[in-house]
PDB file of C-alpha atoms in Angstrom:
ATOM      1  CA  MET A   1      37.551  59.275  59.084  1.00 31.00           C
ATOM      2  CA  GLY A   2      35.710  60.910  61.935  1.00 36.00           C
ATOM      3  CA  GLU A   3      36.501  64.134  63.704  1.00 39.00           C
ATOM      4  CA  ILE A   4      38.254  62.238  66.499  1.00 35.00           C
ATOM      5  CA  ASP A   5      40.988  61.228  64.058  1.00 45.00           C
ATOM      6  CA  GLU A   6      42.037  64.832  63.503  1.00 47.00           C
ATOM      7  CA  ALA A   7      43.170  65.232  67.101  1.00 44.00           C
ATOM      8  CA  ALA A   8      45.064  61.942  66.969  1.00 39.00           C
ATOM      9  CA  ALA A   9      46.808  62.466  63.617  1.00 48.00           C
ATOM     10  CA  GLY A  10      47.079  66.244  63.390  1.00 72.00           C
ATOM     11  CA  VAL A  11      45.468  68.593  60.910  1.00 90.00           C
ATOM     12  CA  LEU A  12      47.979  67.563  58.221  1.00 93.00           C
ATOM     13  CA  PRO A  13      48.483  63.888  59.119  1.00 90.00           C
ATOM     14  CA  ARG A  14      50.917  63.111  56.273  1.00 93.00           C
ATOM     15  CA  GLU A  15      53.318  65.984  56.912  1.00 96.00           C
ATOM     16  CA  LEU A  16      56.689  64.980  58.366  1.00 95.00           C
ATOM     17  CA  THR A  17      58.092  67.155  61.134  1.00 90.00           C
ATOM     18  CA  ASP A  18      61.520  65.608  61.781  1.00 93.00           C
ATOM     19  CA  LEU A  19      63.247  67.015  58.694  1.00 95.00           C
ATOM     20  CA  PRO A  20      66.750  68.136  57.718  1.00 95.00           C
ATOM     21  CA  GLN A  21      67.007  71.909  57.533  1.00 96.00           C
ATOM     22  CA  ALA A  22      67.656  71.754  53.766  1.00 94.00           C
ATOM     23  CA  VAL A  23      64.266  70.107  53.298  1.00 97.00           C
ATOM     24  CA  ARG A  24      62.481  72.282  55.830  1.00 96.00           C
ATOM     25  CA  ASP A  25      63.650  75.463  54.071  1.00 96.00           C
ATOM     26  CA  VAL A  26      62.113  74.552  50.694  1.00 98.00           C
ATOM     27  CA  PRO A  27      58.914  76.569  50.118  1.00 97.00           C
ATOM     28  CA  ALA A  28      55.577  75.065  49.180  1.00 97.00           C
ATOM     29  CA  PRO A  29      55.059  74.395  45.463  1.00 97.00           C
ATOM     30  CA  PRO A  30      54.078  77.429  43.373  1.00 97.00           C
ATOM     31  CA  THR A  31      50.692  77.623  41.673  1.00 97.00           C
ATOM     32  CA  PRO A  32      50.739  76.261  38.112  1.00 97.00           C
ATOM     33  CA  ILE A  33      49.052  77.904  35.132  1.00 96.00           C
ATOM     34  CA  LEU A  34      46.614  76.164  32.805  1.00 95.00           C
ATOM     35  CA  PRO A  35      45.589  77.199  29.285  1.00 93.00           C
ATOM     36  CA  ALA A  36      41.969  78.086  28.497  1.00 93.00           C
ATOM     37  CA  PRO A  37      39.332  76.821  28.884  1.00 93.00           C
ATOM     38  CA  TYR A  38      40.934  75.566  32.098  1.00 94.00           C
ATOM     39  CA  SER A  39      42.315  77.566  34.993  1.00 96.00           C
ATOM     40  CA  ILE A  40      43.624  76.786  38.454  1.00 97.00           C
ATOM     41  CA  ARG A  41      43.760  78.864  41.630  1.00 97.00           C
ATOM     42  CA  LEU A  42      44.547  78.561  45.306  1.00 98.00           C
ATOM     43  CA  ALA A  43      41.622  77.259  47.309  1.00 98.00           C
ATOM     44  CA  ASP A  44      40.065  79.645  49.817  1.00 98.00           C
ATOM     45  CA  ALA A  45      39.683  78.003  53.232  1.00 97.00           C
ATOM     46  CA  ASP A  46      36.448  79.829  53.997  1.00 97.00           C
ATOM     47  CA  ALA A  47      34.833  80.086  50.570  1.00 97.00           C
ATOM     48  CA  ASP A  48      35.724  76.629  49.221  1.00 98.00           C
ATOM     49  CA  ALA A  49      35.525  74.316  52.251  1.00 98.00           C
ATOM     50  CA  GLN A  50      31.842  73.477  51.765  1.00 98.00           C
ATOM     51  CA  LEU A  51      32.300  72.768  48.055  1.00 97.00           C
ATOM     52  CA  ILE A  52      35.269  70.461  48.618  1.00 97.00           C
ATOM     53  CA  SER A  53      33.602  68.709  51.544  1.00 97.00           C
ATOM     54  CA  GLY A  54      30.608  67.985  49.308  1.00 95.00           C
ATOM     55  CA  TRP A  55      32.875  66.569  46.635  1.00 96.00           C
ATOM     56  CA  MET A  56      34.803  64.377  49.057  1.00 95.00           C
ATOM     57  CA  ASN A  57      31.607  62.981  50.558  1.00 96.00           C
ATOM     58  CA  SER A  58      30.490  61.812  47.106  1.00 92.00           C
ATOM     59  CA  PRO A  59      30.439  58.010  46.649  1.00 91.00           C
ATOM     60  CA  HIS A  60      33.068  58.068  43.893  1.00 85.00           C
ATOM     61  CA  LEU A  61      35.646  59.763  46.151  1.00 88.00           C
ATOM     62  CA  ILE A  62      34.939  58.393  49.630  1.00 85.00           C
ATOM     63  CA  GLU A  63      36.999  55.223  49.216  1.00 81.00           C
ATOM     64  CA  ALA A  64      39.672  56.617  46.908  1.00 79.00           C
ATOM     65  CA  TRP A  65      40.521  59.596  49.137  1.00 85.00           C
ATOM     66  CA  GLN A  66      39.157  58.691  52.590  1.00 85.00           C
ATOM     67  CA  TYR A  67      38.702  62.421  53.237  1.00 91.00           C
ATOM     68  CA  ALA A  68      34.929  62.417  53.724  1.00 94.00           C
ATOM     69  CA  TRP A  69      35.158  65.187  56.298  1.00 95.00           C
ATOM     70  CA  SER A  70      32.795  67.873  57.488  1.00 96.00           C
ATOM     71  CA  THR A  71      32.998  71.447  56.202  1.00 97.00           C
ATOM     72  CA  PRO A  72      34.612  72.749  59.444  1.00 96.00           C
ATOM     73  CA  ARG A  73      37.317  70.088  59.263  1.00 96.00           C
ATOM     74  CA  TRP A  74      37.990  70.907  55.605  1.00 97.00           C
ATOM     75  CA  ARG A  75      38.230  74.578  56.530  1.00 97.00           C
ATOM     76  CA  ARG A  76      40.910  73.753  59.113  1.00 97.00           C
ATOM     77  CA  TYR A  77      42.736  71.452  56.714  1.00 97.00           C
ATOM     78  CA  LEU A  78      42.810  74.023  53.894  1.00 97.00           C
ATOM     79  CA  GLY A  79      43.873  76.750  56.289  1.00 97.00           C
ATOM     80  CA  ALA A  80      46.726  74.642  57.632  1.00 96.00           C
ATOM     81  CA  GLN A  81      48.020  74.024  54.126  1.00 97.00           C
ATOM     82  CA  LEU A  82      47.837  77.687  53.177  1.00 97.00           C
ATOM     83  CA  SER A  83      49.640  78.807  56.325  1.00 96.00           C
ATOM     84  CA  GLY A  84      52.537  76.339  55.997  1.00 95.00           C
ATOM     85  CA  GLU A  85      55.205  75.330  53.478  1.00 96.00           C
ATOM     86  CA  TYR A  86      54.249  71.679  52.996  1.00 97.00           C
ATOM     87  CA  SER A  87      51.436  71.768  50.447  1.00 97.00           C
ATOM     88  CA  ARG A  88      49.006  73.924  48.525  1.00 98.00           C
ATOM     89  CA  PRO A  89      45.297  73.186  47.938  1.00 98.00           C
ATOM     90  CA  LEU A  90      44.017  74.206  44.511  1.00 98.00           C
ATOM     91  CA  ILE A  91      40.730  74.393  42.639  1.00 97.00           C
ATOM     92  CA  GLY A  92      40.683  73.636  38.922  1.00 95.00           C
ATOM     93  CA  GLU A  93      37.986  75.221  36.776  1.00 95.00           C
ATOM     94  CA  SER A  94      36.653  74.797  33.260  1.00 92.00           C
ATOM     95  CA  ASP A  95      35.195  77.973  31.759  1.00 93.00           C
ATOM     96  CA  GLY A  96      34.900  79.298  35.312  1.00 94.00           C
ATOM     97  CA  THR A  97      33.120  76.223  36.717  1.00 92.00           C
ATOM     98  CA  PRO A  98      34.987  74.530  39.610  1.00 95.00           C
ATOM     99  CA  PHE A  99      35.274  70.796  38.983  1.00 94.00           C
ATOM    100  CA  VAL A 100      38.535  69.392  40.369  1.00 95.00           C
ATOM    101  CA  TYR A 101      40.432  69.545  43.658  1.00 96.00           C
ATOM    102  CA  VAL A 102      44.237  69.403  43.379  1.00 97.00           C
ATOM    103  CA  GLU A 103      46.914  69.226  46.037  1.00 97.00           C
ATOM    104  CA  LEU A 104      50.550  69.922  45.290  1.00 98.00           C
ATOM    105  CA  TYR A 105      52.932  69.024  48.092  1.00 98.00           C
ATOM    106  CA  ARG A 106      56.616  68.672  48.792  1.00 98.00           C
ATOM    107  CA  ALA A 107      57.169  64.924  48.636  1.00 98.00           C
ATOM    108  CA  ALA A 108      60.297  65.163  50.814  1.00 98.00           C
ATOM    109  CA  LYS A 109      58.096  66.606  53.580  1.00 98.00           C
ATOM    110  CA  ASP A 110      55.448  63.883  53.159  1.00 97.00           C
ATOM    111  CA  SER A 111      55.196  60.342  54.496  1.00 96.00           C
ATOM    112  CA  ILE A 112      55.924  58.950  51.014  1.00 97.00           C
ATOM    113  CA  ALA A 113      59.510  60.226  51.432  1.00 97.00           C
ATOM    114  CA  ARG A 114      60.172  57.119  53.513  1.00 96.00           C
ATOM    115  CA  CYS A 115      59.452  54.961  50.456  1.00 97.00           C
ATOM    116  CA  TYR A 116      61.919  56.376  47.930  1.00 97.00           C
ATOM    117  CA  ASP A 117      65.006  58.590  47.632  1.00 96.00           C
ATOM    118  CA  ALA A 118      63.237  61.953  47.782  1.00 97.00           C
ATOM    119  CA  ASP A 119      64.786  65.172  46.532  1.00 97.00           C
ATOM    120  CA  PRO A 120      63.836  68.337  48.478  1.00 98.00           C
ATOM    121  CA  TYR A 121      62.198  69.891  45.402  1.00 98.00           C
ATOM    122  CA  ASP A 122      60.161  66.878  44.271  1.00 98.00           C
ATOM    123  CA  VAL A 123      56.479  67.760  43.917  1.00 98.00           C
ATOM    124  CA  GLY A 124      53.693  65.358  44.828  1.00 98.00           C
ATOM    125  CA  LEU A 125      50.352  65.600  43.071  1.00 97.00           C
ATOM    126  CA  HIS A 126      46.871  64.538  44.147  1.00 95.00           C
ATOM    127  CA  ALA A 127      43.813  65.269  42.023  1.00 93.00           C
ATOM    128  CA  ALA A 128      40.139  64.441  42.388  1.00 90.00           C
ATOM    129  CA  ILE A 129      37.400  65.311  39.920  1.00 89.00           C
ATOM    130  CA  GLY A 130      34.657  66.427  42.272  1.00 88.00           C
ATOM    131  CA  ASP A 131      31.911  67.551  39.898  1.00 83.00           C
ATOM    132  CA  GLU A 132      30.399  64.311  38.638  1.00 79.00           C
ATOM    133  CA  ARG A 133      29.368  65.978  35.371  1.00 81.00           C
ATOM    134  CA  PHE A 134      33.067  65.975  34.413  1.00 78.00           C
ATOM    135  CA  ILE A 135      33.672  62.271  35.113  1.00 77.00           C
ATOM    136  CA  HIS A 136      34.192  59.837  32.206  1.00 70.00           C
ATOM    137  CA  ARG A 137      34.568  62.662  29.712  1.00 69.00           C
ATOM    138  CA  GLY A 138      38.240  62.091  29.032  1.00 69.00           C
ATOM    139  CA  ILE A 139      39.258  65.253  30.872  1.00 76.00           C
ATOM    140  CA  ALA A 140      41.901  63.697  33.126  1.00 79.00           C
ATOM    141  CA  PRO A 141      44.149  62.494  30.257  1.00 80.00           C
ATOM    142  CA  ILE A 142      43.829  65.952  28.678  1.00 86.00           C
ATOM    143  CA  LEU A 143      44.311  68.028  31.814  1.00 89.00           C
ATOM    144  CA  LEU A 144      47.069  66.078  33.566  1.00 91.00           C
ATOM    145  CA  PRO A 145      49.801  66.526  30.908  1.00 93.00           C
ATOM    146  CA  ARG A 146      49.104  70.270  30.844  1.00 95.00           C
ATOM    147  CA  LEU A 147      49.291  70.420  34.624  1.00 96.00           C
ATOM    148  CA  ILE A 148      52.525  68.424  34.623  1.00 96.00           C
ATOM    149  CA  ASP A 149      54.112  70.712  32.030  1.00 96.00           C
ATOM    150  CA  SER A 150      53.209  73.779  34.066  1.00 97.00           C
ATOM    151  CA  ILE A 151      54.547  72.311  37.314  1.00 97.00           C
ATOM    152  CA  PHE A 152      57.911  71.646  35.703  1.00 97.00           C
ATOM    153  CA  THR A 153      57.861  75.161  34.216  1.00 97.00           C
ATOM    154  CA  VAL A 154      56.969  77.115  37.356  1.00 97.00           C
ATOM    155  CA  GLU A 155      59.209  74.967  39.586  1.00 97.00           C
ATOM    156  CA  SER A 156      62.481  74.750  37.666  1.00 95.00           C
ATOM    157  CA  ARG A 157      64.196  72.806  40.465  1.00 96.00           C
ATOM    158  CA  CYS A 158      61.653  69.981  40.481  1.00 97.00           C
ATOM    159  CA  ARG A 159      63.253  66.735  39.272  1.00 95.00           C
ATOM    160  CA  ARG A 160      60.214  64.473  39.675  1.00 97.00           C
ATOM    161  CA  ILE A 161      56.488  64.619  40.116  1.00 98.00           C
ATOM    162  CA  MET A 162      55.197  61.938  42.460  1.00 98.00           C
ATOM    163  CA  PHE A 163      51.835  60.147  42.426  1.00 97.00           C
ATOM    164  CA  ASP A 164      50.567  57.837  45.159  1.00 96.00           C
ATOM    165  CA  PRO A 165      47.071  56.529  44.314  1.00 93.00           C
ATOM    166  CA  ASP A 166      45.413  53.801  46.320  1.00 91.00           C
ATOM    167  CA  HIS A 167      46.647  50.465  44.982  1.00 93.00           C
ATOM    168  CA  ARG A 168      43.059  49.512  44.035  1.00 90.00           C
ATOM    169  CA  ASN A 169      42.442  52.666  41.987  1.00 89.00           C
ATOM    170  CA  ALA A 170      42.904  51.199  38.514  1.00 91.00           C
ATOM    171  CA  ASP A 171      41.859  54.391  36.698  1.00 86.00           C
ATOM    172  CA  ALA A 172      44.372  56.573  38.529  1.00 89.00           C
ATOM    173  CA  ARG A 173      47.134  54.020  38.049  1.00 93.00           C
ATOM    174  CA  ALA A 174      46.399  53.807  34.335  1.00 92.00           C
ATOM    175  CA  ILE A 175      46.680  57.590  33.979  1.00 91.00           C
ATOM    176  CA  CYS A 176      50.013  57.583  35.835  1.00 94.00           C
ATOM    177  CA  GLU A 177      51.302  55.026  33.360  1.00 94.00           C
ATOM    178  CA  VAL A 178      49.907  56.858  30.319  1.00 92.00           C
ATOM    179  CA  VAL A 179      51.883  60.013  31.160  1.00 93.00           C
ATOM    180  CA  GLY A 180      55.090  57.981  31.436  1.00 94.00           C
ATOM    181  CA  SER A 181      55.548  57.532  35.189  1.00 97.00           C
ATOM    182  CA  MET A 182      57.854  54.884  36.625  1.00 97.00           C
ATOM    183  CA  PHE A 183      56.262  52.416  39.050  1.00 98.00           C
ATOM    184  CA  LEU A 184      58.102  52.321  42.376  1.00 98.00           C
ATOM    185  CA  GLY A 185      56.073  49.543  43.966  1.00 97.00           C
ATOM    186  CA  GLU A 186      53.209  49.225  46.416  1.00 98.00           C
ATOM    187  CA  HIS A 187      53.745  50.390  49.971  1.00 97.00           C
ATOM    188  CA  ASP A 188      51.734  50.026  53.170  1.00 95.00           C
ATOM    189  CA  MET A 189      51.025  53.399  54.729  1.00 92.00           C
ATOM    190  CA  ALA A 190      49.268  54.363  57.966  1.00 85.00           C
ATOM    191  CA  ASN A 191      45.746  54.003  56.602  1.00 79.00           C
ATOM    192  CA  ARG A 192      46.077  52.411  53.153  1.00 86.00           C
ATOM    193  CA  ARG A 193      48.236  50.626  50.623  1.00 94.00           C
ATOM    194  CA  MET A 194      49.516  52.947  47.924  1.00 95.00           C
ATOM    195  CA  ALA A 195      50.984  52.478  44.462  1.00 97.00           C
ATOM    196  CA  LEU A 196      53.928  54.861  44.133  1.00 98.00           C
ATOM    197  CA  TYR A 197      54.856  56.429  40.783  1.00 98.00           C
ATOM    198  CA  ALA A 198      57.542  58.923  39.775  1.00 98.00           C
ATOM    199  CA  LEU A 199      57.490  61.055  36.645  1.00 98.00           C
ATOM    200  CA  PRO A 200      60.995  62.413  35.963  1.00 97.00           C
ATOM    201  CA  ARG A 201      61.585  65.734  34.270  1.00 95.00           C
ATOM    202  CA  ASP A 202      62.398  65.477  30.578  1.00 86.00           C
ATOM    203  CA  PRO A 203      66.168  66.109  30.377  1.00 76.00           C
ATOM    204  CA  ALA A 204      65.531  68.381  27.396  1.00 67.00           C
ATOM    205  CA  SER A 205      63.272  70.714  29.396  1.00 62.00           C
TER     206      SER A 205
END
């Protein structure tokens, strides 16, 4: 996507604006906590934009994310998230080394809300391993359950965690299924076809 698309779609192109007040009033998801050697923090729009832009312009993420943007555009995108109540950009680290970009967002405020019966406190999750040294090391199946557990812990009102990988992303779809997500079908969105998954909270938790 080129810079011209930002003006046409808005800085946060997936965020819905015509929302019921009950949905609008829900704050952005809180920051989860990960056990050592992992950690996760809010991204810094100024300090992290170049790093994330480099990750997203890597061949393994260009097609899956379609966010191969310049550093200035990433700075605007991160800043818009941090200043609003729709989503939060996060950086995951291993022993202090940044390696994964994570977005948590309110699914009821996102375009995927049109594809299922969204609850105002549902949390959507996007994750991309940016540092290629961490790819194919089995980290995603280890890290994702820990991240999921923390999301449900820090956001007690969250009933479901939503995933919406590209329908062609077999690895991401497999991980969604491994953690126990329910498949809610494939849906045509503005710029792609997604596979929608929902992971319900364990009733015992």
